[in-house]
Coordinates of C-alpha atoms and ligand atoms in Angstrom, one line a residue:
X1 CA -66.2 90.8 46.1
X2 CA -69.4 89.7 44.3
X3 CA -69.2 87.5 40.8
X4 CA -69.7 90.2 39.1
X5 CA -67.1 92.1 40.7
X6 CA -64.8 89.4 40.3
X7 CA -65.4 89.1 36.4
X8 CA -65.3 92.4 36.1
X9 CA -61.5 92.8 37.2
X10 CA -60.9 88.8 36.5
X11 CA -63.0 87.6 34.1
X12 CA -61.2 86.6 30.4
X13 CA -63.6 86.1 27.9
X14 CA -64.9 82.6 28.0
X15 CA -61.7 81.6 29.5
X16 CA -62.1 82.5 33.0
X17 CA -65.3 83.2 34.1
X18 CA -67.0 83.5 37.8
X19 CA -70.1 81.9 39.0
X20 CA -72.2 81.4 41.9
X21 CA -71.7 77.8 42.6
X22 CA -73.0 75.1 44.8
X23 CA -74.1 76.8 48.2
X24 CA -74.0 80.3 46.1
X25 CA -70.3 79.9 47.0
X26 CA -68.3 81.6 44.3
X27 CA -66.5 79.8 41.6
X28 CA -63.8 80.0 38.6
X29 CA -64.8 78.0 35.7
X30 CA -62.3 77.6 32.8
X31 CA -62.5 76.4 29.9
X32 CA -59.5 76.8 26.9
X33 CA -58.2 74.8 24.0
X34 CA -56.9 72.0 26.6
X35 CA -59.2 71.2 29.1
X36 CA -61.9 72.7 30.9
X37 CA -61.4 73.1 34.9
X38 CA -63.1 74.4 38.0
X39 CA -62.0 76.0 40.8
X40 CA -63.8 77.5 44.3
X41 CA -62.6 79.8 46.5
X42 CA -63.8 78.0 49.2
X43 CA -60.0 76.5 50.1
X44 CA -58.6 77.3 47.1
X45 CA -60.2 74.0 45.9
X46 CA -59.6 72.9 42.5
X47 CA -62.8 70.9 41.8
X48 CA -63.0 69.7 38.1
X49 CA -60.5 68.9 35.3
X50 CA -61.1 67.8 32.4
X51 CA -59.0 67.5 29.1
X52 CA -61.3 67.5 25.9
X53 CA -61.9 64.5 24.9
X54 CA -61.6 62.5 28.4
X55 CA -63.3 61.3 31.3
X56 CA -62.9 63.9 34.3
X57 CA -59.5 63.4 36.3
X58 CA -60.6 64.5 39.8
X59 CA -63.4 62.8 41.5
X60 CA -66.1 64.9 43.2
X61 CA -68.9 63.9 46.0
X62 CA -71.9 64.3 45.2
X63 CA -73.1 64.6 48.6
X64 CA -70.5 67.1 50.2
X65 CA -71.2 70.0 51.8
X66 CA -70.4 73.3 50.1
X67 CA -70.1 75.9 53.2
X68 CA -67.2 78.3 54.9
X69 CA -65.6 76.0 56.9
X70 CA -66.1 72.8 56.4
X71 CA -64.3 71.4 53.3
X72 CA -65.0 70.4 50.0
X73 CA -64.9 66.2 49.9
X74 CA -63.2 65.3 46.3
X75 CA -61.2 67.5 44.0
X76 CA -57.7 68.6 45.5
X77 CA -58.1 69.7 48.9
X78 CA -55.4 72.0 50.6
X79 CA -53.7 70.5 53.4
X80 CA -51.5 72.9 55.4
X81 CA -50.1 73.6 58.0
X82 CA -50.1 70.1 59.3
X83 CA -50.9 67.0 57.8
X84 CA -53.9 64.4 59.8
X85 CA -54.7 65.3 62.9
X86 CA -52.9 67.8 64.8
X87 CA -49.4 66.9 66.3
X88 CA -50.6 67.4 69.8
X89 CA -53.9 69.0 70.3
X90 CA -57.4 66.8 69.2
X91 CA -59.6 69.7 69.0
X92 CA -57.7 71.3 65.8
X93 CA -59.0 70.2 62.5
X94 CA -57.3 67.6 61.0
X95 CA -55.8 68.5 57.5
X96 CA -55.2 71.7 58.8
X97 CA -57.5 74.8 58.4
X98 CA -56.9 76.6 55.2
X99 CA -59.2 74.2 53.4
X100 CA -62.2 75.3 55.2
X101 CA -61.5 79.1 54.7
X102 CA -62.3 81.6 52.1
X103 CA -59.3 82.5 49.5
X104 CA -59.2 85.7 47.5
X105 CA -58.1 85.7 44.0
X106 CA -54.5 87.8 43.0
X107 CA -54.4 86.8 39.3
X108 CA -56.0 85.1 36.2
X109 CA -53.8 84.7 32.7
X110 CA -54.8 83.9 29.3
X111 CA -50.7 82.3 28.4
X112 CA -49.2 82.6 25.3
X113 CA -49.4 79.0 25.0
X114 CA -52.9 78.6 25.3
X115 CA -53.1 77.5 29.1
X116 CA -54.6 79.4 31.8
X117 CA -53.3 80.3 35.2
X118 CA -55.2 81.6 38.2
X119 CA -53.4 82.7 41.5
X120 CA -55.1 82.3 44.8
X121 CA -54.0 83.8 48.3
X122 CA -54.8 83.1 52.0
X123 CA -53.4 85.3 54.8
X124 CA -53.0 85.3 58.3
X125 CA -56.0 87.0 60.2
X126 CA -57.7 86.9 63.5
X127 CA -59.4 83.9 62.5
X128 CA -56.3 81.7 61.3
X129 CA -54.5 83.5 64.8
X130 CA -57.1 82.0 67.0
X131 CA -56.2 78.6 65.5
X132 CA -52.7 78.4 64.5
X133 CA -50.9 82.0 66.2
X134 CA -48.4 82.3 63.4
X135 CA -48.3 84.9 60.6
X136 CA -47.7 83.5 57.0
X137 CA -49.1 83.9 53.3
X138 CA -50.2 81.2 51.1
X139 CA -50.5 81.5 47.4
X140 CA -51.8 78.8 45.0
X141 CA -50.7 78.8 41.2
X142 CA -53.4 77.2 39.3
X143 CA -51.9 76.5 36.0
X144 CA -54.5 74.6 33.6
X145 CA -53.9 73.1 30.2
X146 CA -52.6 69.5 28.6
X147 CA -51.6 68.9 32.1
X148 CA -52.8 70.6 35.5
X149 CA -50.1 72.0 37.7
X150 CA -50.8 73.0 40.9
X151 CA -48.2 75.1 43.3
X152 CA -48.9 75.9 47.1
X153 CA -45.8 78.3 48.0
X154 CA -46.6 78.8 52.0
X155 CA -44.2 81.9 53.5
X156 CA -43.0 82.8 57.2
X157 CA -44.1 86.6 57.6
X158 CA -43.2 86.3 61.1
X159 CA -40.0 86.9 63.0
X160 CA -40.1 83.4 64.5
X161 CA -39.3 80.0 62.6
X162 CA -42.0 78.2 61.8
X163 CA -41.0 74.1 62.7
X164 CA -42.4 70.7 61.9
X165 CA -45.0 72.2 58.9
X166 CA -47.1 69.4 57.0
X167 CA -48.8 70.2 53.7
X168 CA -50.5 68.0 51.0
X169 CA -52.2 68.5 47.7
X170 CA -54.7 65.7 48.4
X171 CA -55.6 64.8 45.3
X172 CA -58.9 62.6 44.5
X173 CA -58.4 60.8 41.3
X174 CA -61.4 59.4 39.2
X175 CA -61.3 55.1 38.1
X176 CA -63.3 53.1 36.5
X177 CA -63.3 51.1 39.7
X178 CA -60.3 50.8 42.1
X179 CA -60.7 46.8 42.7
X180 CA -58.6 46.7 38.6
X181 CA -56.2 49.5 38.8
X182 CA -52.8 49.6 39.8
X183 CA -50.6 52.3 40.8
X184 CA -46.8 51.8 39.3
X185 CA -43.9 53.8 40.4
X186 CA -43.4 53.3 44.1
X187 CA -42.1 49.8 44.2
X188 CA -39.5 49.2 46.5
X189 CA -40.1 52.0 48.3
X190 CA -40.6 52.1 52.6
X191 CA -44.7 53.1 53.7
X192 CA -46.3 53.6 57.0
X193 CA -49.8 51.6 56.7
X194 CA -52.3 53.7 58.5
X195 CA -54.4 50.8 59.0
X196 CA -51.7 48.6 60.3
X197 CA -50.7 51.0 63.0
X198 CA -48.5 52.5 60.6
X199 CA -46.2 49.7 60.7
X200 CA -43.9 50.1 58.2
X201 CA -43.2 48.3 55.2
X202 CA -42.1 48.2 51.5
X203 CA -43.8 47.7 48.8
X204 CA -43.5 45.1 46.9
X205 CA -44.9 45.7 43.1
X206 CA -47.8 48.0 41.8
X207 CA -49.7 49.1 43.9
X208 CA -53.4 47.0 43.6
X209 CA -56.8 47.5 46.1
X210 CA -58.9 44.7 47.8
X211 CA -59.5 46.9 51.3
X212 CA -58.8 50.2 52.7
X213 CA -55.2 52.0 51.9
X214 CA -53.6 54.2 53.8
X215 CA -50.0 54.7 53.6
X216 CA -47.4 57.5 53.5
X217 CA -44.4 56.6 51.5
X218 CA -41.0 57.9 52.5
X219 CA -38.3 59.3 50.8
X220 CA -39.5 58.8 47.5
X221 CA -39.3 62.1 44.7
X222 CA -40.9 59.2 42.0
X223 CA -43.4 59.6 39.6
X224 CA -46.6 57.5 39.8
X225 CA -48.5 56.2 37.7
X226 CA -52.3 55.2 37.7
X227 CA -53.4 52.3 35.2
X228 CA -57.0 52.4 34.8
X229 CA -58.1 49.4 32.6
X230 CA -61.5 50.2 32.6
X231 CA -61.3 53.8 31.6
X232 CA -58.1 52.5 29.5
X233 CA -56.3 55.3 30.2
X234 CA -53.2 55.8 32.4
X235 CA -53.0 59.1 35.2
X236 CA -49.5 60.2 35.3
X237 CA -48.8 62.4 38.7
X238 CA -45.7 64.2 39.2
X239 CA -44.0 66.3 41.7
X240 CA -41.6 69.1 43.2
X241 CA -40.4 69.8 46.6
X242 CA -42.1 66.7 48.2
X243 CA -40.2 63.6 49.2
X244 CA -43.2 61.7 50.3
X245 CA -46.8 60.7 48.7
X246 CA -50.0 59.4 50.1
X247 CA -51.8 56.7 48.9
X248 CA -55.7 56.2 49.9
X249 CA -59.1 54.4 49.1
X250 CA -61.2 54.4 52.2
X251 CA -63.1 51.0 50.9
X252 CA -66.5 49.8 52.1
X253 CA -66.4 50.6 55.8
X254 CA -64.9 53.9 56.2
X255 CA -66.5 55.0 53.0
X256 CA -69.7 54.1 55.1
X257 CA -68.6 56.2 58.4
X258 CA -68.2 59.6 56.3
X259 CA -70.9 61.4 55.9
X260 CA -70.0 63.8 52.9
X261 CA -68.7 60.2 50.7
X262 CA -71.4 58.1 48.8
X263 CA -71.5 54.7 50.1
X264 CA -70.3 53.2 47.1
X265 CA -68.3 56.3 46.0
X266 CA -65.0 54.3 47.3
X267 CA -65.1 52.2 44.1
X268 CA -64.6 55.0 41.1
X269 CA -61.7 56.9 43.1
X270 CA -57.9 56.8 44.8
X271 CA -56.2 59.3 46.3
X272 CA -52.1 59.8 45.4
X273 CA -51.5 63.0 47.6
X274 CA -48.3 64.8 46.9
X275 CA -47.5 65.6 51.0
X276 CA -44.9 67.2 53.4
X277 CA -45.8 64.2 55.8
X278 CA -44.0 61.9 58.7
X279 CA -40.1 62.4 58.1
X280 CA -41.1 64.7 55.4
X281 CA -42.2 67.9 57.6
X282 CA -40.3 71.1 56.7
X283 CA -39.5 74.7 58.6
X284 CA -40.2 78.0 57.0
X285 CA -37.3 80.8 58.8
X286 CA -38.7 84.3 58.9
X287 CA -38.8 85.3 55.3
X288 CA -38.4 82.1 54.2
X289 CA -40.9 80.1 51.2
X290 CA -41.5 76.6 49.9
X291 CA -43.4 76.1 46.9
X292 CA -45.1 72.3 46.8
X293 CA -46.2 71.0 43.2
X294 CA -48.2 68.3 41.6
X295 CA -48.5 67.9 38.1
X296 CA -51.1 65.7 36.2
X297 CA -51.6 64.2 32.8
X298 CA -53.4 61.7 31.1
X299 CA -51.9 59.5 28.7
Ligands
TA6_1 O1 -54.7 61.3 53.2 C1 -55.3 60.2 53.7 C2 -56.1 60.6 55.0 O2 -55.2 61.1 55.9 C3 -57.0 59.4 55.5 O3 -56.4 58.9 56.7 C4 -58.3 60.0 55.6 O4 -58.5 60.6 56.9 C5 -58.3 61.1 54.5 O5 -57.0 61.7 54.6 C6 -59.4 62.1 54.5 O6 -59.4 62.9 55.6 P1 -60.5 64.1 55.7 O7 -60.1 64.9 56.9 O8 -60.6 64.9 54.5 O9 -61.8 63.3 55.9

């Protein structure tokens, strides 16, 4: 479908509205009495929000690339059906593959309540087959307003379990710089430290950032929160149907090794990724759904 095409059966006046984006890529933009927001359909890949009034929430590169299949670096990348690199075969992409693909839109909705919802979907076809040989649907709910909620409900349309499935809404957060914020809520709780082997540990107070982080925590339904002195506001990022969250800031070095990530971008962002990760991986029986959700405020 062309943007035009797309507006025409889509569009809600000055609500919803379709664009060519970067790389001509077509793009939602949406703006109500909330928050403004942005979406591509490029992975289903929520790219801006915005309340009125506050400094954007997600952090975007600006160097990524913005072409069918290869994914968006910021925002909230979807991770599915398997979380970091592939359990047992190197030359699948890590993340997963529906990030990279094309999504078609289902739905938009002007609410009575002011906020706006979009629904996205991703099927199975030959191209997904030739990667992962399992047939499945994949809807995202999009819902946009004081806070951002974002569902990804992942189905078995096959006649064959579907074991061991990872997924992660991988969230980029923007800071005012990540060496003076901390990120409450997780204390106490076990992690694996990616950078440590992923040894494990628990962590002891706030989380705080002097090098890389990389650690899955497990078993843990809590709420975090992200204190951001210099931006003096505090991130509040819920969650449904995940027991374990992701917690990253590449730092100096591996900030430096990718090529889509500013040098000094590490500084004014954190990840806190509401996953299906390590002991958290989940199976989907023929017929069967699971709906993951993240939901984010400022305060
Ligand atoms: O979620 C943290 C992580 O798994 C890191 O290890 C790092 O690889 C990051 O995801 C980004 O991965 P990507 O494939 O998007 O470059």
């Amino acid at each position: 479908m062309t943007v035009d095409d797309l507006n025409q059966r889509f569009g809600i006046f000055e609500q919803v509205v379709f664009q060519a984006g970067q790389g001509g890529l077509s793009k939602i933009n949406i703006n109500n009495q909330f928050a403004t927001a942005e979406i591509y359909l490029l992975g289903g890949h929520v790219t801006a929000y915005q309340p009125h009034g506050q400094a954007p929430v997600l952090w975007m590169s600006d160097i990524c690339q913005f072409q069918v299949g290869t994914p968006i670096r910021g925002g909230i990348p979807v991770i599915w059906p398997w979380f970091g690199p592939h359990p047992h075969d190197d030359d699948k992409p890590q993340h997963g593959f529906v990030r990279s693909m094309l999504w078609q839109v289902d739905n938009t909705e002007a609410l009575a309540d002011g906020q706006t919802c979009i629904a996205l979907s991703l099927n199975d076809d030959v191209s997904t087959q030739a990667i992962w040989p399992h047939t499945f649907s994949l809807t995202l709910q999009i819902t946009v307003g004081e806070t951002l909620q974002v569902s990804l409900i992942s189905t078995n349309r096959g006649d064959e379990t579907l074991d061991g499935l990872g997924a992660a809404l991988h969230t980029y957060f923007t800071v005012g710089d990540v060496a003076q914020i901390a990120i409450e809520g997780l204390t106490g709780r076990d992690y694996l430290s990616k950078v440590e082997s992923y040894v494990r540990k628990t962590q002891q107070g706030a989380i705080t950032f002097g090098s890389e982080v990389d650690r899955i925590y497990l078993d843990t339904t809590d709420v975090c929160l992200i204190r951001d002195p210099v931006l003096q506001r505090t991130m509040r990022v819920s969650k449904e149907g995940s027991q374990s969250t992701v917690v990253w800031n590449p730092w100096i070095d591996k900030a430096q090794a990718m090529a889509d990530f500013p040098d000094d971008g590490y500084s004014g962002m954190v990840c806190v990724e509401t996953t299906r990760a390590a002991n958290d991986l989940y199976s989907l029986a023929p017929g069967q759904s699971h709906t993951l959700t993240q939901i984010v405020s400022v305060e």
